[in-house]
Amino acid sequence: MKLAIIGASGLLGSTTAFLAGKLNILEEIILISRNKNLLRHHIMDMEHALLPYSKTKVIEGEYEDIKGCDIILITVGAPERKVETRDEYLRDNVVIMKSVLENMKPYYSGGIVIVATNPIDVFNYYAWEKLKGDRNRFLGFSSNDSLRLKWSVSKVTGKAYDQLEGFCIGEHGMGQIPLLDQIKWRNKPLKLTSNERIRVIVELGSWFGKMQSLDCGRTSGWTSAVTLTEMIESIVLDQNKIIECSIVLEGDLGFDNVSIGVPVRVGKNGVNNIEMPTLTSEQSREFKKIIEKIQEQIQLI
């Protein structure tokens, strides 16, 4: 299989290229970026770094090279700046995304598209709408939310991260819904105390502000690369793994004209099926409210 990464000279694109290349499951990774010198520096460096681990070739490419690619990852974005929420990137990134999709359109041949440009739910829907592909092959990257839910539960309870199961649903941003009532530890339900639930919510709500306060112009490139690589691996190896992704809903779950994060099984054809858990009435109301917010944002493009 072949992977193309658009925006590959940036932190997220380059880290994902390296981690995906290290798996030794791809024939070729094509890196596309306007910053040619930095891109070529990454390619030269990765060629050497991957030698002990992988036979995957990492090469420079242009938009026409996405034709025939099995997976296309979009990581483009305006320079990072201090923001209160990811929603503020809509204004920054909409012109960039419009240009990227126009450049992709003549060469897009039906590969799986992974959108990692914020706000992800809005842009995943927009990419599907513009490229007119199979909606099950458009995945918005949002699995960091579930990773951080388990991280915060582990931090608060002392339970090992790798023994925890849990998901967030909803928006990749402030509108995420952590399903605290469905956390499992060692495959058994983990009942959090009221105090633990509050502390988990505080951890989930505070990390972004703490990172933004450092004001160093970086995204969470390493964390995102790890979870993006998990998605890529599940596609290439057809693992059918349950991963939180933003997907286009057209009647699914009773909603239309939106992309939103839910647990789905991911394989060689993209979304195989939705693994939506049973929600409480409060969670259902919040889910509907977030969908309406994303739909309003989509209309702004």
mmCIF file of C-alpha atoms in Angstrom:
data_model
loop_
_atom_site.group_PDB
_atom_site.id
_atom_site.type_symbol
_atom_site.label_atom_id
_atom_site.label_comp_id
_atom_site.label_asym_id
_atom_site.label_seq_id
_atom_site.Cartn_x
_atom_site.Cartn_y
_atom_site.Cartn_z
ATOM 1 C CA MET A 1 0.000 0.000 0.000
ATOM 2 C CA LYS A 2 0.992 3.616 -0.561
ATOM 3 C CA LEU A 3 0.485 6.544 1.830
ATOM 4 C CA ALA A 4 0.590 10.201 0.785
ATOM 5 C CA ILE A 5 0.961 12.949 3.394
ATOM 6 C CA ILE A 6 -0.008 16.512 2.461
ATOM 7 C CA GLY A 7 1.661 19.043 4.731
ATOM 8 C CA ALA A 8 4.497 16.628 5.367
ATOM 9 C CA SER A 9 7.223 19.121 6.301
ATOM 10 C CA GLY A 10 5.320 20.144 9.440
ATOM 11 C CA LEU A 11 5.580 18.557 12.853
ATOM 12 C CA LEU A 12 2.543 16.300 12.537
ATOM 13 C CA GLY A 13 3.163 15.215 8.960
ATOM 14 C CA SER A 14 6.837 14.403 9.488
ATOM 15 C CA THR A 15 6.416 12.554 12.799
ATOM 16 C CA THR A 16 3.602 10.454 11.354
ATOM 17 C CA ALA A 17 5.681 9.680 8.267
ATOM 18 C CA PHE A 18 8.499 8.377 10.442
ATOM 19 C CA LEU A 19 6.335 6.276 12.768
ATOM 20 C CA ALA A 20 4.311 4.830 9.875
ATOM 21 C CA GLY A 21 7.509 4.115 7.961
ATOM 22 C CA LYS A 22 9.030 2.359 10.968
ATOM 23 C CA LEU A 23 6.191 -0.203 10.941
ATOM 24 C CA ASN A 24 7.522 -1.675 7.658
ATOM 25 C CA ILE A 25 3.999 -2.291 6.325
ATOM 26 C CA LEU A 26 3.890 0.306 3.521
ATOM 27 C CA GLU A 27 5.511 0.087 0.128
ATOM 28 C CA GLU A 28 5.931 3.841 -0.177
ATOM 29 C CA ILE A 29 5.245 7.090 1.671
ATOM 30 C CA ILE A 30 4.915 10.151 -0.569
ATOM 31 C CA LEU A 31 5.559 13.465 1.168
ATOM 32 C CA ILE A 32 3.996 16.641 -0.241
ATOM 33 C CA SER A 33 4.711 20.155 1.010
ATOM 34 C CA ARG A 34 5.292 23.720 -0.169
ATOM 35 C CA ASN A 35 8.410 23.951 2.034
ATOM 36 C CA LYS A 36 10.676 22.003 -0.293
ATOM 37 C CA ASN A 37 13.980 22.389 1.520
ATOM 38 C CA LEU A 38 12.607 21.302 4.885
ATOM 39 C CA LEU A 39 10.768 18.437 3.182
ATOM 40 C CA ARG A 40 13.956 17.225 1.497
ATOM 41 C CA HIS A 41 15.822 17.488 4.793
ATOM 42 C CA HIS A 42 13.206 15.223 6.422
ATOM 43 C CA ILE A 43 13.438 12.726 3.561
ATOM 44 C CA MET A 44 17.230 12.538 3.694
ATOM 45 C CA ASP A 45 17.151 12.102 7.467
ATOM 46 C CA MET A 46 14.370 9.489 7.394
ATOM 47 C CA GLU A 47 16.086 7.482 4.673
ATOM 48 C CA HIS A 48 18.924 6.848 7.102
ATOM 49 C CA ALA A 49 16.810 6.561 10.262
ATOM 50 C CA LEU A 50 14.476 3.913 8.815
ATOM 51 C CA LEU A 51 17.221 1.615 7.499
ATOM 52 C CA PRO A 52 17.465 -0.595 10.626
ATOM 53 C CA TYR A 53 13.685 -1.036 10.798
ATOM 54 C CA SER A 54 11.961 -0.879 7.439
ATOM 55 C CA LYS A 55 12.057 -1.257 3.664
ATOM 56 C CA THR A 56 9.414 1.438 3.184
ATOM 57 C CA LYS A 57 10.530 4.113 0.704
ATOM 58 C CA VAL A 58 9.976 7.755 1.659
ATOM 59 C CA ILE A 59 9.953 10.069 -1.367
ATOM 60 C CA GLU A 60 9.048 13.627 -2.360
ATOM 61 C CA GLY A 61 5.897 14.080 -4.396
ATOM 62 C CA GLU A 62 3.346 16.486 -5.845
ATOM 63 C CA TYR A 63 -0.443 16.437 -5.876
ATOM 64 C CA GLU A 64 -0.572 14.335 -9.038
ATOM 65 C CA ASP A 65 1.192 11.568 -7.101
ATOM 66 C CA ILE A 66 -1.859 10.956 -4.883
ATOM 67 C CA LYS A 67 -3.491 9.174 -7.836
ATOM 68 C CA GLY A 68 -3.606 5.519 -6.909
ATOM 69 C CA CYS A 69 -2.610 6.104 -3.279
ATOM 70 C CA ASP A 70 -4.438 3.889 -0.808
ATOM 71 C CA ILE A 71 -4.336 6.435 2.031
ATOM 72 C CA ILE A 72 -4.051 10.233 1.887
ATOM 73 C CA LEU A 73 -3.346 12.048 5.140
ATOM 74 C CA ILE A 74 -4.004 15.803 5.279
ATOM 75 C CA THR A 75 -1.992 17.580 7.990
ATOM 76 C CA VAL A 76 -1.842 21.110 6.564
ATOM 77 C CA GLY A 77 -2.528 24.076 8.799
ATOM 78 C CA ALA A 78 -1.743 27.691 9.535
ATOM 79 C CA PRO A 79 1.093 28.323 12.001
ATOM 80 C CA GLU A 80 0.129 27.421 15.558
ATOM 81 C CA ARG A 81 -0.915 30.311 17.772
ATOM 82 C CA LYS A 82 -2.438 30.755 21.220
ATOM 83 C CA VAL A 83 -6.157 29.950 21.062
ATOM 84 C CA GLU A 84 -8.886 29.196 23.575
ATOM 85 C CA THR A 85 -10.385 26.334 21.508
ATOM 86 C CA ARG A 86 -9.647 24.500 18.247
ATOM 87 C CA ASP A 87 -12.690 26.236 16.729
ATOM 88 C CA GLU A 88 -10.565 29.355 16.267
ATOM 89 C CA TYR A 89 -8.521 27.507 13.634
ATOM 90 C CA LEU A 90 -11.537 27.473 11.284
ATOM 91 C CA ARG A 91 -10.808 31.013 10.122
ATOM 92 C CA ASP A 92 -7.066 30.302 9.873
ATOM 93 C CA ASN A 93 -7.311 27.035 7.971
ATOM 94 C CA VAL A 94 -10.330 27.322 5.684
ATOM 95 C CA VAL A 95 -8.428 29.030 2.847
ATOM 96 C CA ILE A 96 -5.629 26.459 3.118
ATOM 97 C CA MET A 97 -8.048 23.519 3.068
ATOM 98 C CA LYS A 98 -9.930 24.926 0.082
ATOM 99 C CA SER A 99 -6.652 25.145 -1.850
ATOM 100 C CA VAL A 100 -5.564 21.627 -0.840
ATOM 101 C CA LEU A 101 -8.848 20.037 -1.871
ATOM 102 C CA GLU A 102 -8.889 21.893 -5.201
ATOM 103 C CA ASN A 103 -5.372 20.608 -5.887
ATOM 104 C CA MET A 104 -6.354 17.066 -4.861
ATOM 105 C CA LYS A 105 -9.587 16.876 -6.829
ATOM 106 C CA PRO A 106 -8.191 16.130 -10.334
ATOM 107 C CA TYR A 107 -6.055 13.277 -8.987
ATOM 108 C CA TYR A 108 -8.153 11.786 -6.196
ATOM 109 C CA SER A 109 -8.940 8.185 -7.139
ATOM 110 C CA GLY A 110 -10.942 6.945 -4.153
ATOM 111 C CA GLY A 111 -8.292 6.310 -1.520
ATOM 112 C CA ILE A 112 -8.998 6.598 2.203
ATOM 113 C CA VAL A 113 -8.667 10.233 3.301
ATOM 114 C CA ILE A 114 -7.632 11.023 6.877
ATOM 115 C CA VAL A 115 -8.190 14.656 7.851
ATOM 116 C CA ALA A 116 -6.014 16.001 10.677
ATOM 117 C CA THR A 117 -6.584 19.735 10.164
ATOM 118 C CA ASN A 118 -8.551 21.589 12.863
ATOM 119 C CA PRO A 119 -11.454 21.913 13.327
ATOM 120 C CA ILE A 120 -11.382 18.285 12.244
ATOM 121 C CA ASP A 121 -15.101 17.475 12.230
ATOM 122 C CA VAL A 122 -15.877 20.454 9.994
ATOM 123 C CA PHE A 123 -13.022 19.805 7.579
ATOM 124 C CA ASN A 124 -13.642 16.057 7.337
ATOM 125 C CA TYR A 125 -17.192 16.761 6.164
ATOM 126 C CA TYR A 126 -15.931 19.479 3.835
ATOM 127 C CA ALA A 127 -13.320 17.126 2.298
ATOM 128 C CA TRP A 128 -15.965 14.470 1.645
ATOM 129 C CA GLU A 129 -18.300 17.046 0.128
ATOM 130 C CA LYS A 130 -15.626 18.458 -2.200
ATOM 131 C CA LEU A 131 -13.928 15.214 -3.279
ATOM 132 C CA LYS A 132 -17.237 13.341 -3.641
ATOM 133 C CA GLY A 133 -15.903 9.974 -2.544
ATOM 134 C CA ASP A 134 -17.357 7.122 -0.503
ATOM 135 C CA ARG A 135 -18.145 8.672 2.895
ATOM 136 C CA ASN A 136 -16.865 5.553 4.686
ATOM 137 C CA ARG A 137 -13.418 6.401 3.312
ATOM 138 C CA PHE A 138 -13.240 9.828 4.991
ATOM 139 C CA LEU A 139 -11.932 9.670 8.543
ATOM 140 C CA GLY A 140 -11.417 12.692 10.749
ATOM 141 C CA PHE A 141 -8.636 12.151 13.234
ATOM 142 C CA SER A 142 -9.954 12.392 16.809
ATOM 143 C CA SER A 143 -8.600 9.367 18.689
ATOM 144 C CA ASN A 144 -6.357 11.597 20.828
ATOM 145 C CA ASP A 145 -9.481 12.410 22.838
ATOM 146 C CA SER A 146 -9.914 8.779 23.880
ATOM 147 C CA LEU A 147 -6.193 8.426 24.557
ATOM 148 C CA ARG A 148 -6.292 11.427 26.867
ATOM 149 C CA LEU A 149 -9.402 10.133 28.610
ATOM 150 C CA LYS A 150 -7.535 6.953 29.539
ATOM 151 C CA TRP A 151 -4.455 9.011 30.454
ATOM 152 C CA SER A 152 -6.481 11.153 32.853
ATOM 153 C CA VAL A 153 -8.233 8.125 34.402
ATOM 154 C CA SER A 154 -4.849 6.444 34.834
ATOM 155 C CA LYS A 155 -3.401 9.583 36.424
ATOM 156 C CA VAL A 156 -6.313 9.979 38.856
ATOM 157 C CA THR A 157 -6.824 6.318 39.824
ATOM 158 C CA GLY A 158 -3.315 4.905 39.494
ATOM 159 C CA LYS A 159 -4.591 2.157 37.150
ATOM 160 C CA ALA A 160 -2.211 1.191 34.347
ATOM 161 C CA TYR A 161 -3.030 2.938 31.060
ATOM 162 C CA ASP A 162 -2.690 -0.242 29.000
ATOM 163 C CA GLN A 163 -5.300 -2.001 31.176
ATOM 164 C CA LEU A 164 -7.939 0.687 30.648
ATOM 165 C CA GLU A 165 -10.625 0.913 27.960
ATOM 166 C CA GLY A 166 -12.698 3.975 27.257
ATOM 167 C CA PHE A 167 -13.898 6.383 24.598
ATOM 168 C CA CYS A 168 -14.821 9.982 24.044
ATOM 169 C CA ILE A 169 -17.446 10.826 21.454
ATOM 170 C CA GLY A 170 -18.518 14.119 19.909
ATOM 171 C CA GLU A 171 -16.396 17.000 18.714
ATOM 172 C CA HIS A 172 -12.617 16.936 18.555
ATOM 173 C CA GLY A 173 -12.374 19.916 20.857
ATOM 174 C CA MET A 174 -14.351 21.428 23.705
ATOM 175 C CA GLY A 175 -17.447 19.506 22.633
ATOM 176 C CA GLN A 176 -16.022 16.079 23.369
ATOM 177 C CA ILE A 177 -18.086 13.817 25.635
ATOM 178 C CA PRO A 178 -15.999 11.533 27.853
ATOM 179 C CA LEU A 179 -18.035 8.403 28.559
ATOM 180 C CA LEU A 180 -16.997 8.103 32.200
ATOM 181 C CA ASP A 181 -19.741 5.617 32.970
ATOM 182 C CA GLN A 182 -18.313 3.149 30.435
ATOM 183 C CA ILE A 183 -14.658 3.020 31.489
ATOM 184 C CA LYS A 184 -13.300 -0.502 31.887
ATOM 185 C CA TRP A 185 -10.241 -1.767 33.753
ATOM 186 C CA ARG A 186 -9.009 -5.269 32.972
ATOM 187 C CA ASN A 187 -12.180 -5.795 30.914
ATOM 188 C CA LYS A 188 -14.446 -5.055 33.879
ATOM 189 C CA PRO A 189 -16.486 -1.878 34.534
ATOM 190 C CA LEU A 190 -14.549 0.707 36.553
ATOM 191 C CA LYS A 191 -16.822 2.792 38.759
ATOM 192 C CA LEU A 192 -15.253 6.167 39.463
ATOM 193 C CA THR A 193 -16.092 8.002 42.667
ATOM 194 C CA SER A 194 -17.609 11.486 42.421
ATOM 195 C CA ASN A 195 -14.262 12.964 43.399
ATOM 196 C CA GLU A 196 -12.417 10.905 40.779
ATOM 197 C CA ARG A 197 -14.886 11.932 38.069
ATOM 198 C CA ILE A 198 -14.339 15.604 38.864
ATOM 199 C CA ARG A 199 -10.547 15.192 38.825
ATOM 200 C CA VAL A 200 -10.667 13.328 35.488
ATOM 201 C CA ILE A 201 -12.773 16.116 33.944
ATOM 202 C CA VAL A 202 -10.362 18.748 35.301
ATOM 203 C CA GLU A 203 -7.380 16.918 33.787
ATOM 204 C CA LEU A 204 -9.154 16.588 30.443
ATOM 205 C CA GLY A 205 -10.139 20.236 30.431
ATOM 206 C CA SER A 206 -6.833 21.747 31.518
ATOM 207 C CA TRP A 207 -4.057 20.120 29.466
ATOM 208 C CA PHE A 208 -4.837 22.133 26.295
ATOM 209 C CA GLY A 209 -4.664 25.459 28.103
ATOM 210 C CA LYS A 210 -1.406 24.466 29.783
ATOM 211 C CA MET A 211 0.149 23.538 26.435
ATOM 212 C CA GLN A 212 -1.150 26.729 24.805
ATOM 213 C CA SER A 213 0.296 28.848 27.618
ATOM 214 C CA LEU A 214 3.794 27.720 26.631
ATOM 215 C CA ASP A 215 3.269 29.683 23.390
ATOM 216 C CA CYS A 216 5.907 27.790 21.430
ATOM 217 C CA GLY A 217 4.030 27.447 18.137
ATOM 218 C CA ARG A 218 3.754 23.664 18.213
ATOM 219 C CA THR A 219 0.906 21.201 18.060
ATOM 220 C CA SER A 220 0.822 17.885 19.966
ATOM 221 C CA GLY A 221 2.791 16.268 17.153
ATOM 222 C CA TRP A 222 4.137 13.216 18.942
ATOM 223 C CA THR A 223 0.859 12.186 20.555
ATOM 224 C CA SER A 224 -1.067 12.764 17.344
ATOM 225 C CA ALA A 225 1.482 10.846 15.286
ATOM 226 C CA VAL A 226 1.119 7.819 17.550
ATOM 227 C CA THR A 227 -2.665 7.689 17.215
ATOM 228 C CA LEU A 228 -2.620 8.530 13.486
ATOM 229 C CA THR A 229 -0.179 5.670 12.943
ATOM 230 C CA GLU A 230 -2.567 3.369 14.808
ATOM 231 C CA MET A 231 -5.282 4.325 12.294
ATOM 232 C CA ILE A 232 -2.940 3.769 9.342
ATOM 233 C CA GLU A 233 -1.864 0.376 10.692
ATOM 234 C CA SER A 234 -5.480 -0.755 11.172
ATOM 235 C CA ILE A 235 -6.235 0.201 7.557
ATOM 236 C CA VAL A 236 -3.146 -1.381 5.982
ATOM 237 C CA LEU A 237 -3.371 -4.635 7.956
ATOM 238 C CA ASP A 238 -7.199 -4.690 7.887
ATOM 239 C CA GLN A 239 -7.234 -5.072 11.666
ATOM 240 C CA ASN A 240 -10.850 -3.936 12.082
ATOM 241 C CA LYS A 241 -9.765 -2.201 15.291
ATOM 242 C CA ILE A 242 -12.211 0.001 17.210
ATOM 243 C CA ILE A 243 -10.903 3.576 16.978
ATOM 244 C CA GLU A 244 -12.597 6.891 17.698
ATOM 245 C CA CYS A 245 -12.879 8.768 14.385
ATOM 246 C CA SER A 246 -14.945 11.639 13.056
ATOM 247 C CA ILE A 247 -17.141 10.149 10.357
ATOM 248 C CA VAL A 248 -19.754 11.517 7.956
ATOM 249 C CA LEU A 249 -23.301 10.726 9.074
ATOM 250 C CA GLU A 250 -26.024 10.455 6.452
ATOM 251 C CA GLY A 251 -28.917 8.974 8.404
ATOM 252 C CA ASP A 252 -26.656 7.005 10.755
ATOM 253 C CA LEU A 253 -27.619 7.396 14.426
ATOM 254 C CA GLY A 254 -30.523 9.550 13.230
ATOM 255 C CA PHE A 255 -28.378 12.453 11.974
ATOM 256 C CA ASP A 256 -27.447 13.928 8.577
ATOM 257 C CA ASN A 257 -25.090 16.509 7.102
ATOM 258 C CA VAL A 258 -22.387 16.294 9.742
ATOM 259 C CA SER A 259 -19.128 14.606 10.688
ATOM 260 C CA ILE A 260 -18.615 13.729 14.338
ATOM 261 C CA GLY A 261 -16.436 11.492 16.495
ATOM 262 C CA VAL A 262 -17.722 8.013 17.373
ATOM 263 C CA PRO A 263 -16.063 4.617 17.911
ATOM 264 C CA VAL A 264 -15.839 2.751 14.605
ATOM 265 C CA ARG A 265 -14.168 -0.375 13.295
ATOM 266 C CA VAL A 266 -11.424 0.638 10.884
ATOM 267 C CA GLY A 267 -10.103 -1.628 8.154
ATOM 268 C CA LYS A 268 -8.832 -1.682 4.572
ATOM 269 C CA ASN A 269 -12.033 -0.032 3.272
ATOM 270 C CA GLY A 270 -12.166 2.661 5.927
ATOM 271 C CA VAL A 271 -15.164 2.566 8.265
ATOM 272 C CA ASN A 272 -16.536 -0.967 8.485
ATOM 273 C CA ASN A 273 -19.233 -0.228 11.041
ATOM 274 C CA ILE A 274 -20.112 2.092 13.916
ATOM 275 C CA GLU A 275 -19.703 0.742 17.455
ATOM 276 C CA MET A 276 -21.837 3.363 19.185
ATOM 277 C CA PRO A 277 -22.340 2.649 22.886
ATOM 278 C CA THR A 278 -25.673 3.140 24.616
ATOM 279 C CA LEU A 279 -25.842 6.705 25.902
ATOM 280 C CA THR A 280 -27.608 8.164 28.890
ATOM 281 C CA SER A 281 -30.344 10.721 28.188
ATOM 282 C CA GLU A 282 -27.949 13.497 29.244
ATOM 283 C CA GLN A 283 -25.200 12.227 26.929
ATOM 284 C CA SER A 284 -27.702 11.952 24.058
ATOM 285 C CA ARG A 285 -28.824 15.553 24.557
ATOM 286 C CA GLU A 286 -25.217 16.751 24.630
ATOM 287 C CA PHE A 287 -24.387 14.719 21.502
ATOM 288 C CA LYS A 288 -27.307 16.303 19.622
ATOM 289 C CA LYS A 289 -26.274 19.775 20.794
ATOM 290 C CA ILE A 290 -22.709 19.268 19.561
ATOM 291 C CA ILE A 291 -23.942 17.983 16.186
ATOM 292 C CA GLU A 292 -25.989 21.164 15.749
ATOM 293 C CA LYS A 293 -22.919 23.273 16.561
ATOM 294 C CA ILE A 294 -20.765 21.434 13.970
ATOM 295 C CA GLN A 295 -23.518 21.744 11.363
ATOM 296 C CA GLU A 296 -23.570 25.512 11.936
ATOM 297 C CA GLN A 297 -19.796 25.674 11.476
ATOM 298 C CA ILE A 298 -20.006 23.680 8.239
ATOM 299 C CA GLN A 299 -22.421 26.284 6.878
ATOM 300 C CA LEU A 300 -19.790 28.998 7.469
ATOM 301 C CA ILE A 301 -17.396 27.539 4.890
#
